[in-house]
């Protein structure tokens, strides 16, 4: 699945339903936060050591749904704000490999501005 | 940009840095929330009527960065949890078109369970 | 209502239900994110210019419920982490008045580290 | 520390700085999400078993700051929306004790609508 395919699928979906009027940048940001909240709620009582069991007993499918909801709002938000998400992602991947050189960040989770 | 490409790029990135030890489902969920917080912070004082100006004067690029950060954690989280994100997205798009039939949801923003 | 009263009320509530086992710092953080998501969902389609009408037609009460849910998890989280929330709030209020001197921040929403 | 004291302290703080113009319900909601993001970022790599060490080695104070930031926006948001937060909290505590009767919810973390 290509980011651009999802984008055009969602644009058509909104247009068919006359939803462009609701899809402002801030409306979609709050909608995205709402979906992230559902993701958090799904995982809130699942301790690290229970995660495998949770995923195998139905949790994986539910997690896939929540992640998709977040992704769909994210892609739609980018589209509405005229952000080229593919280009932005490529640029960010490059930025990250500069910020986190293998030799300095190997095996530690420090933020780039706290790397020695 | 394909979701699967991003996925394998991030898997390699983590492996090179020995970061798999940090990338549990819940750690990545909290990291995703952190990035969503940065997205919200970027937009918090930008009223609806100032959005175009904001986007045109540097905001679009910053927004692209924040959205990418969210997307990268989201894709990584899906991978670590063994969720096939592309399939989940396709299933969700279908689910949404059933939940929100054009004739019922045209021009209104009600949730599917409140459609008449 | 005093923060300390809420704290002890919630501690008793959890103890009576044998919920201390679920109330780890990270579990409660994710639960708090879940409630913030509900707050965002409540407001996601309410444009700035529709806010008064929304609040007056039932929205205020629903908003009060969502804000309470966030507050209750916040107070409980502080308690479980042995954070003295009242002291922390007082310290933060003082910190903010130093960070944002009236003469510099009057009428602008810039972050303290971007004040001239 | 009383919720009402915090409320009036923040109202004065905003008035002195002419910040009422920025403090709309949605602006403050996004600001709150931003602070919740900082809370999540603080905890993102702290596994459950490392939490005590984290709290004792400086984490508790940082957590107190982040929780205060969230609380201050929450109280300010309630004030701006004319929500009586103390009353709402009291009502919510009562609601919760009805939703979660001790005998049914003892030792389990199920949501009220899934209690047997």
Coordinates of C-alpha atoms in Angstrom, one line a residue:
Chain A
X1 CA 0.0 0.0 0.0
X2 CA 1.4 3.3 -1.2
X3 CA 0.9 6.5 0.8
X4 CA -0.3 8.2 -2.3
X5 CA -2.9 5.6 -3.0
X6 CA -4.3 6.0 0.6
X7 CA -4.3 9.7 0.1
X8 CA -6.4 9.6 -3.1
X9 CA -8.7 7.0 -1.7
X10 CA -9.4 9.2 1.3
X11 CA -9.8 12.3 -0.8
X12 CA -12.4 10.6 -2.9
X13 CA -14.1 9.2 0.3
X14 CA -14.4 12.7 1.7
X15 CA -15.5 14.3 -1.5
X16 CA -18.3 11.7 -2.0
X17 CA -19.6 12.5 1.4
X18 CA -19.2 16.2 1.2
X19 CA -16.8 16.1 4.2
X20 CA -14.2 18.6 3.0
X21 CA -16.0 21.2 5.0
X22 CA -15.1 19.3 8.2
X23 CA -11.6 18.4 7.3
X24 CA -9.6 21.4 8.4
X25 CA -6.0 20.9 9.7
X26 CA -7.0 21.4 13.3
X27 CA -10.1 19.3 13.1
X28 CA -8.1 16.4 11.7
X29 CA -5.4 16.9 14.3
X30 CA -7.9 16.5 17.1
X31 CA -9.4 13.6 15.3
X32 CA -6.0 12.0 15.1
X33 CA -5.4 12.6 18.8
X34 CA -8.8 10.9 19.4
X35 CA -7.6 7.8 17.6
X36 CA -4.2 7.8 19.4
X37 CA -6.3 7.8 22.6
X38 CA -8.0 4.6 21.5
X39 CA -4.7 3.1 20.7
X40 CA -3.5 4.0 24.3
X41 CA -6.7 2.7 25.8
X42 CA -6.2 -0.6 24.1
X43 CA -2.8 -1.1 25.6
X44 CA -3.3 0.6 28.9
X45 CA -3.6 -2.5 31.1
X46 CA -1.4 -4.8 29.0
X47 CA 1.9 -5.1 30.9
X48 CA 5.0 -5.7 28.9
X49 CA 5.1 -9.3 29.9
X50 CA 1.5 -9.9 28.8
X51 CA 1.9 -8.3 25.4
X52 CA 2.6 -11.5 23.4
X53 CA -0.5 -13.2 24.9
X54 CA -2.6 -10.1 24.2
X55 CA -1.5 -9.9 20.6
X56 CA -2.1 -13.6 20.0
X57 CA -5.5 -13.7 21.6
X58 CA -7.2 -11.0 19.4
X59 CA -5.1 -8.0 20.3
X60 CA -3.2 -8.0 17.1
X61 CA -6.3 -7.4 15.0
X62 CA -7.6 -4.7 17.3
X63 CA -4.2 -3.1 17.3
X64 CA -4.2 -3.1 13.5
X65 CA -7.5 -1.3 13.4
X66 CA -6.4 1.4 15.8
X67 CA -3.1 1.9 14.0
X68 CA -5.0 2.2 10.7
X69 CA -7.4 4.8 12.1
X70 CA -4.4 6.9 13.2
X71 CA -2.7 6.4 9.8
X72 CA -5.8 7.4 7.9
X73 CA -6.2 10.7 9.7
X74 CA -2.5 11.3 9.4
X75 CA -2.5 10.8 5.6
X76 CA -5.7 12.9 5.3
X77 CA -4.2 15.7 7.4
X78 CA -1.1 15.8 5.3
X79 CA -3.2 16.0 2.1
X80 CA -5.4 18.8 3.4
X81 CA -2.3 20.8 4.5
X82 CA -0.7 20.2 1.1
X83 CA 2.2 18.3 2.7
X84 CA 3.9 15.8 0.4
X85 CA 4.1 13.0 3.0
X86 CA 6.3 10.7 1.0
X87 CA 8.9 13.4 0.4
X88 CA 8.7 14.4 4.1
X89 CA 9.2 10.9 5.2
X90 CA 12.2 10.4 2.9
X91 CA 13.7 13.6 4.2
X92 CA 13.1 12.6 7.8
X93 CA 14.7 9.2 7.3
X94 CA 17.8 10.9 6.0
X95 CA 17.8 13.5 8.8
X96 CA 17.6 10.7 11.4
X97 CA 20.5 8.8 10.0
X98 CA 22.6 12.0 10.3
X99 CA 21.3 12.7 13.8
X100 CA 21.9 9.2 15.0
X101 CA 25.2 7.9 13.6
X102 CA 25.6 4.2 14.2
X103 CA 28.8 4.5 16.3
X104 CA 27.3 7.0 18.7
X105 CA 23.8 5.7 19.2
X106 CA 24.5 2.0 19.1
X107 CA 22.8 0.3 22.1
X108 CA 21.6 3.5 23.7
X109 CA 18.2 5.3 23.5
X110 CA 19.5 8.8 24.2
X111 CA 18.1 11.7 22.1
X112 CA 20.4 13.1 19.5
X113 CA 21.1 16.3 21.4
X114 CA 22.3 14.2 24.4
X115 CA 24.6 12.0 22.5
X116 CA 28.2 12.5 23.6
Chain B
X1 CA 6.6 5.7 -0.7
X2 CA 5.3 2.3 0.2
X3 CA 4.4 1.3 3.8
X4 CA 6.5 -1.8 3.4
X5 CA 9.5 0.1 2.2
X6 CA 9.3 2.4 5.3
X7 CA 8.9 -0.7 7.5
X8 CA 12.0 -2.4 6.2
X9 CA 14.0 0.8 6.2
X10 CA 13.1 1.4 9.9
X11 CA 13.8 -2.3 10.8
X12 CA 17.3 -1.9 9.3
X13 CA 17.8 1.4 11.1
X14 CA 17.0 -0.1 14.5
X15 CA 19.0 -3.2 13.9
X16 CA 22.1 -1.2 12.9
X17 CA 21.8 0.7 16.2
X18 CA 20.9 -2.3 18.3
X19 CA 17.7 -0.6 19.2
X20 CA 15.4 -3.6 19.0
X21 CA 15.8 -3.9 22.8
X22 CA 14.0 -0.5 23.2
X23 CA 11.3 -1.0 20.7
X24 CA 8.6 -2.8 22.6
X25 CA 5.0 -2.2 21.7
X26 CA 4.4 0.1 24.7
X27 CA 7.6 2.0 24.4
X28 CA 6.8 2.8 20.8
X29 CA 3.2 3.7 21.7
X30 CA 4.5 6.3 24.2
X31 CA 7.0 7.5 21.7
X32 CA 4.2 8.0 19.2
X33 CA 2.2 9.9 21.7
X34 CA 5.3 12.1 22.3
X35 CA 5.4 12.9 18.6
X36 CA 1.7 13.6 18.4
X37 CA 2.3 16.1 21.3
X38 CA 4.8 17.9 19.1
X39 CA 2.3 18.0 16.3
X40 CA -0.3 19.5 18.7
X41 CA 2.2 22.0 20.0
X42 CA 3.0 23.2 16.5
X43 CA -0.7 24.0 15.9
X44 CA -1.8 25.1 19.3
X45 CA -1.9 28.8 18.7
X46 CA -2.7 28.7 15.0
X47 CA -6.3 29.7 14.7
X48 CA -8.3 28.3 11.8
X49 CA -8.2 31.6 10.0
X50 CA -4.4 31.9 10.4
X51 CA -3.7 28.4 9.1
X52 CA -3.0 29.3 5.4
X53 CA -0.6 32.0 6.4
X54 CA 1.1 29.6 8.9
X55 CA 1.5 26.9 6.3
X56 CA 2.9 29.2 3.7
X57 CA 5.4 30.8 6.0
X58 CA 7.4 27.8 7.0
X59 CA 4.6 25.9 8.8
X60 CA 4.1 23.4 6.0
X61 CA 7.6 22.1 6.2
X62 CA 7.5 21.8 10.0
X63 CA 4.2 20.1 9.8
X64 CA 5.7 17.6 7.3
X65 CA 8.4 16.8 9.8
X66 CA 6.0 16.2 12.7
X67 CA 3.7 14.1 10.6
X68 CA 6.7 12.0 9.5
X69 CA 7.8 11.5 13.0
X70 CA 4.4 10.2 13.9
X71 CA 4.2 8.0 10.8
X72 CA 7.6 6.5 11.4
X73 CA 6.8 5.4 15.0
X74 CA 3.4 4.1 13.8
X75 CA 5.0 1.9 11.1
X76 CA 7.7 0.7 13.4
X77 CA 5.1 -0.1 16.1
X78 CA 3.0 -2.1 13.6
X79 CA 6.1 -4.0 12.6
X80 CA 7.2 -4.9 16.1
X81 CA 3.7 -6.1 16.9
X82 CA 3.6 -8.2 13.7
X83 CA 0.7 -6.2 12.3
X84 CA 0.4 -6.1 8.6
X85 CA -0.3 -2.5 8.3
X86 CA -1.2 -2.5 4.6
X87 CA -3.8 -5.2 5.0
X88 CA -5.1 -3.5 8.1
X89 CA -5.5 -0.2 6.2
X90 CA -7.3 -1.8 3.3
X91 CA -9.7 -3.6 5.6
X92 CA -10.3 -0.4 7.5
X93 CA -11.1 1.5 4.3
X94 CA -13.6 -1.1 3.4
X95 CA -15.1 -1.1 6.9
X96 CA -15.5 2.7 6.7
X97 CA -17.3 2.6 3.4
X98 CA -19.8 0.2 5.0
X99 CA -20.1 2.2 8.2
X100 CA -20.6 5.5 6.4
X101 CA -22.8 5.0 3.4
X102 CA -22.8 8.0 1.1
X103 CA -26.6 8.7 1.3
X104 CA -26.6 8.7 5.2
X105 CA -23.4 10.5 5.9
X106 CA -23.4 13.1 3.2
X107 CA -22.7 16.5 4.6
X108 CA -22.8 15.5 8.2
X109 CA -20.0 14.6 10.6
X110 CA -21.9 12.3 12.9
X111 CA -20.3 9.1 14.0
X112 CA -21.6 5.9 12.4
X113 CA -23.4 4.7 15.5
X114 CA -25.4 8.0 15.5
X115 CA -26.4 8.0 11.9
X116 CA -30.2 7.8 11.6
Chain C
X1 CA -11.9 20.5 45.9
X2 CA -8.4 20.0 47.1
X3 CA -5.8 18.0 45.1
X4 CA -5.0 16.0 48.3
X5 CA -8.7 15.1 48.9
X6 CA -9.0 13.8 45.3
X7 CA -5.7 11.9 45.8
X8 CA -6.9 10.1 49.0
X9 CA -10.4 9.5 47.5
X10 CA -8.8 7.7 44.5
X11 CA -6.3 5.8 46.7
X12 CA -9.2 4.4 48.7
X13 CA -11.2 3.7 45.5
X14 CA -8.3 1.6 44.1
X15 CA -7.6 -0.2 47.4
X16 CA -11.3 -1.2 47.8
X17 CA -11.2 -2.7 44.3
X18 CA -7.7 -4.3 44.6
X19 CA -6.7 -2.1 41.6
X20 CA -3.2 -1.2 42.9
X21 CA -1.8 -4.1 40.8
X22 CA -3.0 -2.3 37.6
X23 CA -1.9 1.2 38.6
X24 CA 1.7 1.4 37.5
X25 CA 3.1 4.7 36.3
X26 CA 3.0 3.6 32.6
X27 CA -0.4 2.0 32.8
X28 CA -1.8 5.2 34.2
X29 CA 0.0 7.3 31.7
X30 CA -1.6 5.4 28.8
X31 CA -5.0 5.6 30.6
X32 CA -4.5 9.3 30.8
X33 CA -3.7 9.5 27.1
X34 CA -6.9 7.5 26.4
X35 CA -9.0 10.1 28.3
X36 CA -7.2 13.0 26.5
X37 CA -8.2 11.2 23.3
X38 CA -11.9 11.3 24.4
X39 CA -11.5 15.0 25.1
X40 CA -10.1 15.6 21.6
X41 CA -12.8 13.5 20.0
X42 CA -15.5 15.6 21.8
X43 CA -14.1 18.8 20.3
X44 CA -12.8 17.5 16.9
X45 CA -15.6 18.9 14.7
X46 CA -16.5 21.9 16.8
X47 CA -15.1 24.9 15.0
X48 CA -14.0 27.9 17.1
X49 CA -17.1 29.8 16.0
X50 CA -19.4 27.0 17.0
X51 CA -17.9 26.5 20.5
X52 CA -20.3 28.7 22.4
X53 CA -23.3 27.0 20.9
X54 CA -21.7 23.6 21.6
X55 CA -21.0 24.4 25.2
X56 CA -24.5 25.7 25.8
X57 CA -26.3 22.8 24.2
X58 CA -24.9 20.0 26.4
X59 CA -21.3 20.3 25.5
X60 CA -20.2 21.9 28.8
X61 CA -21.4 19.0 30.8
X62 CA -19.7 16.5 28.5
X63 CA -16.5 18.5 28.6
X64 CA -16.6 18.6 32.4
X65 CA -16.8 14.8 32.4
X66 CA -13.9 14.4 30.0
X67 CA -11.8 16.9 31.9
X68 CA -12.5 15.1 35.2
X69 CA -11.5 11.8 33.7
X70 CA -8.1 13.3 32.7
X71 CA -7.7 14.9 36.1
X72 CA -8.5 11.8 38.0
X73 CA -5.9 9.7 36.1
X74 CA -3.4 12.6 36.5
X75 CA -3.9 12.8 40.3
X76 CA -3.7 9.0 40.6
X77 CA -0.5 8.9 38.5
X78 CA 1.1 11.5 40.7
X79 CA 0.2 9.6 43.8
X80 CA 1.5 6.3 42.5
X81 CA 4.8 7.9 41.5
X82 CA 5.1 9.6 44.9
X83 CA 4.9 13.0 43.3
X84 CA 3.6 15.8 45.6
X85 CA 1.4 17.4 43.0
X86 CA 0.5 20.5 45.0
X87 CA 4.1 21.3 45.6
X88 CA 5.0 20.6 42.0
X89 CA 2.2 22.9 40.8
X90 CA 3.2 25.7 43.1
X91 CA 6.8 25.4 41.9
X92 CA 5.7 25.4 38.3
X93 CA 3.6 28.5 38.8
X94 CA 6.6 30.3 40.1
X95 CA 8.8 29.0 37.3
X96 CA 6.3 30.2 34.7
X97 CA 6.2 33.7 36.2
X98 CA 10.0 33.9 35.9
X99 CA 10.0 32.4 32.3
X100 CA 7.3 34.7 31.1
X101 CA 7.9 38.2 32.6
X102 CA 4.9 40.4 31.9
X103 CA 6.8 43.0 29.9
X104 CA 8.2 40.5 27.5
X105 CA 5.3 38.2 27.0
X106 CA 2.4 40.7 27.0
X107 CA 0.2 40.0 24.1
X108 CA 2.3 37.4 22.4
X109 CA 2.2 33.6 22.6
X110 CA 5.8 32.9 22.0
X111 CA 7.5 30.2 24.0
X112 CA 9.9 31.5 26.7
X113 CA 13.0 30.4 24.8
X114 CA 11.9 32.5 21.8
X115 CA 11.1 35.7 23.7
X116 CA 13.4 38.5 22.6
Chain D
X1 CA -3.7 23.3 46.7
X2 CA -7.3 23.9 45.8
X3 CA -8.5 23.7 42.2
X4 CA -10.2 27.0 42.6
X5 CA -7.0 28.7 43.7
X6 CA -5.1 27.3 40.7
X7 CA -7.9 28.5 38.5
X8 CA -7.8 32.1 39.8
X9 CA -4.0 32.1 39.8
X10 CA -4.0 31.2 36.1
X11 CA -6.7 33.6 35.2
X12 CA -4.7 36.4 36.7
X13 CA -1.5 35.2 35.0
X14 CA -3.3 35.2 31.6
X15 CA -4.9 38.6 32.2
X16 CA -1.6 40.3 33.2
X17 CA -0.1 39.0 30.0
X18 CA -3.1 39.8 27.7
X19 CA -3.2 36.1 26.9
X20 CA -7.0 35.6 27.0
X21 CA -7.0 36.2 23.2
X22 CA -5.0 32.9 22.8
X23 CA -6.9 30.9 25.3
X24 CA -9.7 29.5 23.3
X25 CA -11.0 26.0 24.2
X26 CA -9.4 24.3 21.2
X27 CA -6.1 26.2 21.6
X28 CA -5.9 25.0 25.2
X29 CA -6.9 21.5 24.2
X30 CA -4.0 21.3 21.8
X31 CA -1.7 22.8 24.3
X32 CA -2.8 20.2 26.8
X33 CA -2.1 17.4 24.2
X34 CA 1.4 19.0 23.7
X35 CA 2.1 18.6 27.4
X36 CA 0.8 15.1 27.6
X37 CA 3.2 14.4 24.7
X38 CA 6.1 15.6 26.9
X39 CA 4.9 13.3 29.7
X40 CA 4.9 10.4 27.3
X41 CA 8.3 11.3 26.0
X42 CA 9.7 11.3 29.5
X43 CA 8.5 7.8 30.1
X44 CA 8.9 6.2 26.7
X45 CA 12.0 4.2 27.3
X46 CA 11.5 3.6 31.0
X47 CA 10.5 0.0 31.3
X48 CA 8.2 -1.0 34.2
X49 CA 11.2 -2.6 36.0
X50 CA 13.3 0.5 35.7
X51 CA 10.6 2.9 36.9
X52 CA 11.7 3.0 40.6
X53 CA 15.3 3.7 39.7
X54 CA 14.2 6.4 37.2
X55 CA 12.0 8.1 39.8
X56 CA 14.7 8.1 42.4
X57 CA 17.4 9.4 40.1
X58 CA 15.8 12.7 39.1
X59 CA 12.8 11.3 37.3
X60 CA 10.3 12.1 40.0
X61 CA 11.0 15.8 39.9
X62 CA 10.8 15.9 36.1
X63 CA 7.5 13.9 36.2
X64 CA 6.2 16.4 38.7
X65 CA 6.9 19.2 36.2
X66 CA 5.2 17.5 33.3
X67 CA 2.2 16.5 35.4
X68 CA 1.9 20.1 36.5
X69 CA 2.0 21.4 33.0
X70 CA -0.8 19.1 32.0
X71 CA -2.8 20.1 35.1
X72 CA -2.4 23.8 34.6
X73 CA -3.7 23.6 31.0
X74 CA -6.5 21.4 32.2
X75 CA -7.6 23.8 34.9
X76 CA -7.3 26.8 32.5
X77 CA -9.3 25.0 29.8
X78 CA -12.1 24.3 32.3
X79 CA -12.2 27.9 33.4
X80 CA -12.3 29.2 29.8
X81 CA -15.1 26.8 29.0
X82 CA -17.0 27.9 32.2
X83 CA -16.8 24.3 33.5
X84 CA -16.9 24.1 37.3
X85 CA -14.2 21.5 37.6
X86 CA -14.6 20.8 41.3
X87 CA -18.3 19.9 40.8
X88 CA -17.5 17.9 37.7
X89 CA -14.9 15.9 39.6
X90 CA -17.2 15.2 42.5
X91 CA -19.9 14.1 40.1
X92 CA -17.5 11.9 38.3
X93 CA -16.2 10.2 41.5
X94 CA -19.8 9.4 42.4
X95 CA -20.5 8.1 38.9
X96 CA -17.4 5.9 39.0
X97 CA -18.5 4.3 42.3
X98 CA -21.8 3.4 40.7
X99 CA -20.2 2.1 37.5
X100 CA -17.6 0.0 39.3
X101 CA -19.3 -1.6 42.3
X102 CA -16.7 -3.2 44.6
X103 CA -18.1 -6.7 44.3
X104 CA -18.0 -6.8 40.5
X105 CA -14.8 -4.9 39.8
X106 CA -12.6 -6.3 42.6
X107 CA -9.3 -7.4 41.2
X108 CA -10.2 -6.9 37.5
X109 CA -9.5 -4.1 35.2
X110 CA -12.5 -4.5 32.9
X111 CA -14.4 -1.5 31.7
X112 CA -17.8 -1.0 33.4
X113 CA -19.7 -2.0 30.2
X114 CA -17.9 -5.3 30.2
X115 CA -18.4 -6.2 33.8
X116 CA -20.5 -9.4 34.0

